mmCIF file of C-alpha atoms in Angstrom:
data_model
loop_
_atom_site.group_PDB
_atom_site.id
_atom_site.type_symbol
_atom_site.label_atom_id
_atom_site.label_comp_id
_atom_site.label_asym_id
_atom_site.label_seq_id
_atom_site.Cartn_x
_atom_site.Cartn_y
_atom_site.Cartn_z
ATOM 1 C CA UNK J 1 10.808 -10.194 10.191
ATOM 2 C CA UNK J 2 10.088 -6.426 10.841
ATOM 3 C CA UNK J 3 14.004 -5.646 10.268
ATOM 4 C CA UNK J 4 14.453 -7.694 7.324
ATOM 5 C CA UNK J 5 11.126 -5.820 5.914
ATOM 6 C CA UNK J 6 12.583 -2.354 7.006
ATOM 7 C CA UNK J 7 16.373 -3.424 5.597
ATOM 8 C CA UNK J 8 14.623 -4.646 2.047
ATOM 9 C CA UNK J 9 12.814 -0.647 2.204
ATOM 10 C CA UNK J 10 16.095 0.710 2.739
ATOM 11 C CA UNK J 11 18.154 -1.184 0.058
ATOM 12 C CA UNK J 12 15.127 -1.707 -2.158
ATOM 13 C CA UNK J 13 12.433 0.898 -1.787
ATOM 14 C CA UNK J 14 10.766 0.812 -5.187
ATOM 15 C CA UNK J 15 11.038 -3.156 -5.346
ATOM 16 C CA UNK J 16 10.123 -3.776 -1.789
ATOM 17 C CA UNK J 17 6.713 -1.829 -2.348
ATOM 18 C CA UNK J 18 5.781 -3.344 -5.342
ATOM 19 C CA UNK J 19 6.457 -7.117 -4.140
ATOM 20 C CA UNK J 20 4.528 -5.988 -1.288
ATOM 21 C CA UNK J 21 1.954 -4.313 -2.497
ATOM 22 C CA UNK J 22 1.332 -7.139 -5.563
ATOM 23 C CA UNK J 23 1.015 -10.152 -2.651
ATOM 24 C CA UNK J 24 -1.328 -7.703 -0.601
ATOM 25 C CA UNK J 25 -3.425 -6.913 -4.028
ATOM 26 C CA UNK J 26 -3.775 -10.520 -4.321
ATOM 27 C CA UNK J 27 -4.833 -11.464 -1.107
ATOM 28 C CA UNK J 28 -7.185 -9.086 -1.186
ATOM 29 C CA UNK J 29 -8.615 -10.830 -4.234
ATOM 30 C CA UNK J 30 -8.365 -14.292 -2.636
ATOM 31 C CA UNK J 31 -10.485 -12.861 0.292
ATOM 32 C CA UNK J 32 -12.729 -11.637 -1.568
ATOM 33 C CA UNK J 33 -13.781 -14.196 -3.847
ATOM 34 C CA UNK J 34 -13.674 -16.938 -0.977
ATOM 35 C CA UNK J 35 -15.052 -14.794 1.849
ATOM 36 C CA UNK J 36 -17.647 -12.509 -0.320
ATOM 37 C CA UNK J 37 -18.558 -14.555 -3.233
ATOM 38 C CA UNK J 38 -18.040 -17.774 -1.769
ATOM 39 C CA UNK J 39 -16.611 -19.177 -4.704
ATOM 40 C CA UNK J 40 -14.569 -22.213 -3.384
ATOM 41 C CA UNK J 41 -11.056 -23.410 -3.812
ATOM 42 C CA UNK J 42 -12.668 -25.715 -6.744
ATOM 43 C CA UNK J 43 -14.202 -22.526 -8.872
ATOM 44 C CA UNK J 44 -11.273 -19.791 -8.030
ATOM 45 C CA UNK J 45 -10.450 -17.842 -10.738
ATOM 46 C CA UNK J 46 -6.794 -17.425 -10.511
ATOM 47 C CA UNK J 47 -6.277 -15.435 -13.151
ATOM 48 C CA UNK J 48 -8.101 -12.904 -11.686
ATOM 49 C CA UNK J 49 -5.988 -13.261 -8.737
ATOM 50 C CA UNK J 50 -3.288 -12.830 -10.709
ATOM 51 C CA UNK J 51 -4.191 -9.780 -12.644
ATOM 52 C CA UNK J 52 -4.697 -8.364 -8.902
ATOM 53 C CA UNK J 53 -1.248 -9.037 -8.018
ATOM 54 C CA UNK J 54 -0.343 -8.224 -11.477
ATOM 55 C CA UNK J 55 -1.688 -4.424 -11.099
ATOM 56 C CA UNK J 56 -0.639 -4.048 -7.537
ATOM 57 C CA UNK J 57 3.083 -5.057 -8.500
ATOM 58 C CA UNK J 58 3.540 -3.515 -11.665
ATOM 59 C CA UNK J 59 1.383 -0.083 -11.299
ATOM 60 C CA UNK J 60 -0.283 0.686 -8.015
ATOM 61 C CA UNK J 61 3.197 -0.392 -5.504
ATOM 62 C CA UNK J 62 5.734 1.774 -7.715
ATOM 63 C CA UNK J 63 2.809 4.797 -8.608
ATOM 64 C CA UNK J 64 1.840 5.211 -4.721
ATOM 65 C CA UNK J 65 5.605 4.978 -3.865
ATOM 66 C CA UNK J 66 6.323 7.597 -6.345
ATOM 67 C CA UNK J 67 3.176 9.704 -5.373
ATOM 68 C CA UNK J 68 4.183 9.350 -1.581
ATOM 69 C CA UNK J 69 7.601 11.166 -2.050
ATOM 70 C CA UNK J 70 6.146 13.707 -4.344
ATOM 71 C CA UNK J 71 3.286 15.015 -1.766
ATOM 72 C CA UNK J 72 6.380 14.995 0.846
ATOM 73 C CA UNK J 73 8.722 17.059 -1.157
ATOM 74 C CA UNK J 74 5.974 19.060 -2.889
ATOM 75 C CA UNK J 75 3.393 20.079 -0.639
ATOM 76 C CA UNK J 76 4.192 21.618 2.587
ATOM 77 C CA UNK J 77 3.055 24.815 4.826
ATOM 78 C CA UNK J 78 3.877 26.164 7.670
ATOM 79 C CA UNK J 79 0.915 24.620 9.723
ATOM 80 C CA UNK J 80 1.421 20.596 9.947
ATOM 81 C CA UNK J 81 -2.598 20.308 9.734
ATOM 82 C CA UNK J 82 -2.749 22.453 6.442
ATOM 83 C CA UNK J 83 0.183 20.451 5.275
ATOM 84 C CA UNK J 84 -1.666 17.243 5.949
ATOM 85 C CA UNK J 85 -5.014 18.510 4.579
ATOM 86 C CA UNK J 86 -3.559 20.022 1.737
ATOM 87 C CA UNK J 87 -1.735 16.208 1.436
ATOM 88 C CA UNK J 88 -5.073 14.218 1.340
ATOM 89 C CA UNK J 89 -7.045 16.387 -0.925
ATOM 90 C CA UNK J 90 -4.344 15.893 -3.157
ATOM 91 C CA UNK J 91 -4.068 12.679 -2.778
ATOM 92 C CA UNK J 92 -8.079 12.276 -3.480
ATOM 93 C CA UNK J 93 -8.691 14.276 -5.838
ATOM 94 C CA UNK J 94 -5.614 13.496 -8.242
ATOM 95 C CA UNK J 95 -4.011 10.049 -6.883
ATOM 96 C CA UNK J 96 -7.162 8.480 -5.882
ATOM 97 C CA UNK J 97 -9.599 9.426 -8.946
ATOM 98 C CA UNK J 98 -6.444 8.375 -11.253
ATOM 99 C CA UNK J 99 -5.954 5.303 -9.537
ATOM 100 C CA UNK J 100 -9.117 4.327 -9.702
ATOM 101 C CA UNK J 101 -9.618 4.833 -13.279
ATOM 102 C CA UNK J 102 -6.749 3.369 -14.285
ATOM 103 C CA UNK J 103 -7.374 0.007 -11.894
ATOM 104 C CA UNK J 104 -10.956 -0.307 -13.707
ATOM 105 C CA UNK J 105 -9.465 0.426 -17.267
ATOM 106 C CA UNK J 106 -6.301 -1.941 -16.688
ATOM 107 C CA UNK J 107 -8.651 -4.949 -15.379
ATOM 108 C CA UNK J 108 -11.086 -4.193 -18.507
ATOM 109 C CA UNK J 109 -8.479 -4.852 -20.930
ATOM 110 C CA UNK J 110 -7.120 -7.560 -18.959
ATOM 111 C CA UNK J 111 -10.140 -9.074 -19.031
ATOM 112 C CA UNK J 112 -10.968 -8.866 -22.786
ATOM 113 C CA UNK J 113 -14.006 -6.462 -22.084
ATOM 114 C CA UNK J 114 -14.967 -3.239 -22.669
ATOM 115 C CA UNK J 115 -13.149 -0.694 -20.468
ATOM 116 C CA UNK J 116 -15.242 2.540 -21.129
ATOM 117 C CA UNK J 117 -18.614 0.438 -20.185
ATOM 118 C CA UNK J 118 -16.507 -1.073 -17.152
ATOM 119 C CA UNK J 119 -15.966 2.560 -15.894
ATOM 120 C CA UNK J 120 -19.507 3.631 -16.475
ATOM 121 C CA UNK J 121 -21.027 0.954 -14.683
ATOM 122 C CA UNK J 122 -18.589 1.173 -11.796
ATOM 123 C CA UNK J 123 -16.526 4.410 -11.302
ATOM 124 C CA UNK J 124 -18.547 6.706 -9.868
ATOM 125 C CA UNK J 125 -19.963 4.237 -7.293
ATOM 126 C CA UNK J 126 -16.224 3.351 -6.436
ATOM 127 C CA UNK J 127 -14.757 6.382 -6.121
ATOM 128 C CA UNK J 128 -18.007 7.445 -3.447
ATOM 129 C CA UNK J 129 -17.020 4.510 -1.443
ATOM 130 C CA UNK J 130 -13.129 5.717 -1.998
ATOM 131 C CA UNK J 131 -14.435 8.982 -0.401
ATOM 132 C CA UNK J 132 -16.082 7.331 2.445
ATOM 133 C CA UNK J 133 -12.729 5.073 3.239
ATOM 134 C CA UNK J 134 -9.619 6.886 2.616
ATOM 135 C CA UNK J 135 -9.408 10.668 3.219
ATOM 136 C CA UNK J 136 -9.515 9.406 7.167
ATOM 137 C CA UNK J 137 -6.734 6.514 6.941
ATOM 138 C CA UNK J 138 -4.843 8.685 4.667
ATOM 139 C CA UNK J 139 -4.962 11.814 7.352
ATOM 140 C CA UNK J 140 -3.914 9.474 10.084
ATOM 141 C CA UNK J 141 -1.119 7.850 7.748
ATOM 142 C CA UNK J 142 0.463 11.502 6.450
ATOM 143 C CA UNK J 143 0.274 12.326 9.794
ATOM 144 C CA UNK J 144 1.795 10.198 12.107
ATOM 145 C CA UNK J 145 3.436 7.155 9.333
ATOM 146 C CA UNK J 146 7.011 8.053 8.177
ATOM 147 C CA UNK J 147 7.638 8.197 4.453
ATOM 148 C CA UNK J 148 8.949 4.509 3.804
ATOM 149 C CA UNK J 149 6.276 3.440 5.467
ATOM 150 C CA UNK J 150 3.204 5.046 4.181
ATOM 151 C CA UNK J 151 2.937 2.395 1.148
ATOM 152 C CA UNK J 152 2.626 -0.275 3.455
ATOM 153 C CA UNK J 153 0.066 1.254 5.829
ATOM 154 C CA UNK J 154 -2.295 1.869 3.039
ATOM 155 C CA UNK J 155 -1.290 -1.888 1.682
ATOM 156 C CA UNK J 156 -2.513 -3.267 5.055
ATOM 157 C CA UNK J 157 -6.124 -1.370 4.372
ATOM 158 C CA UNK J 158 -6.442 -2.221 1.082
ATOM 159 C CA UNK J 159 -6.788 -5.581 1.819
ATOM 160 C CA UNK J 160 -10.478 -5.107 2.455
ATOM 161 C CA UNK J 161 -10.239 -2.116 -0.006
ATOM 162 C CA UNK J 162 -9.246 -4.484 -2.364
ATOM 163 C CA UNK J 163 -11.089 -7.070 -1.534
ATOM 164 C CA UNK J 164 -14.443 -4.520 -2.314
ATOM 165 C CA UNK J 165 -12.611 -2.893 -5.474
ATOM 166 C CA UNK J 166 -12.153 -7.291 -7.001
ATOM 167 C CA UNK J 167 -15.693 -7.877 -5.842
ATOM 168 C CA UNK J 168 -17.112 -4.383 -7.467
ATOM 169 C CA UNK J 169 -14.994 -5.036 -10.360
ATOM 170 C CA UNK J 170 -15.954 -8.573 -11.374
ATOM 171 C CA UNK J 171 -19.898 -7.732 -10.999
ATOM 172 C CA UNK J 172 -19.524 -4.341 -13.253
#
């Protein structure tokens, strides 16, 4: 399975990630409306769940894969730790607060609503928790994850990330 993964990222980088990353969006969604909210299978809301996989498919998978190669070609010292540093404030204070915004936005409009009260009722709050999560997993992943395989390390997180970010997102 791990070869056929690594063969589809080598033929198929942008397409791989976003399949991925849409299926990992949307089980992250699953979880948390069955493990946090406790909806049941009878009350899912699957088109939530699909406006999950929908945004992790068609924006976050190709943006992060994108972003990824950028801070690698873009941003790199002589010192590997200032290199990495440099990397993850980057990556938090321009990827992350984007990403964010855009997530909130996107799922506002999705969801018929208003996207400027979404973000003032949730954005700030998110991005602390952001803050509190990612700087760490991202040091750990620019430092020791190769390139074509960063996407898929921060994939594997953000299925409880995402699973808070659905949760935070349907009560804002």
């Amino acid at each position: 399975m791990l070869r056929w993964y690594q063969a589809r990222l080598a033929s198929r980088p942008l397409l791989t990630q976003s399949i991925t990353t849409a299926v990992l969006f949307a089980t992250g969604d699953v979880l948390a409306q069955q493990f946090v909210e406790k909806v049941g299978s009878d009350k899912h809301n699957i088109a939530r769940t699909g406006r999950m996989a929908l945004y992790g498919g068609a924006v976050f998978g190709p943006a992060a894969t994108m972003w990824y190669k950028i801070l690698q070609s873009r941003i790199n010292f002589r010192s590997q730790t200032g290199t990495i540093i440099a990397r993850v404030l980057a990556d938090q204070t321009i990827f992350a607060s984007t990403n964010l915004f855009v997530f909130l936005s996107t799922m506002a409009i999705l969801e018929g609503s208003d996207p400027r009260a979404k973000l003032k009722s949730t954005y700030a709050e998110a991005l602390k928790k952001n803050w509190m999560v990612w700087p760490g997993v991202q040091f750990v992943n620019f430092r020791f994850v190769p390139l074509e395989h960063r996407v898929m390390v921060v994939n594997v997180v953000s299925i409880g990330w995402n699973c808070y970010l659905s949760y935070l997102n349907s009560k804002g």
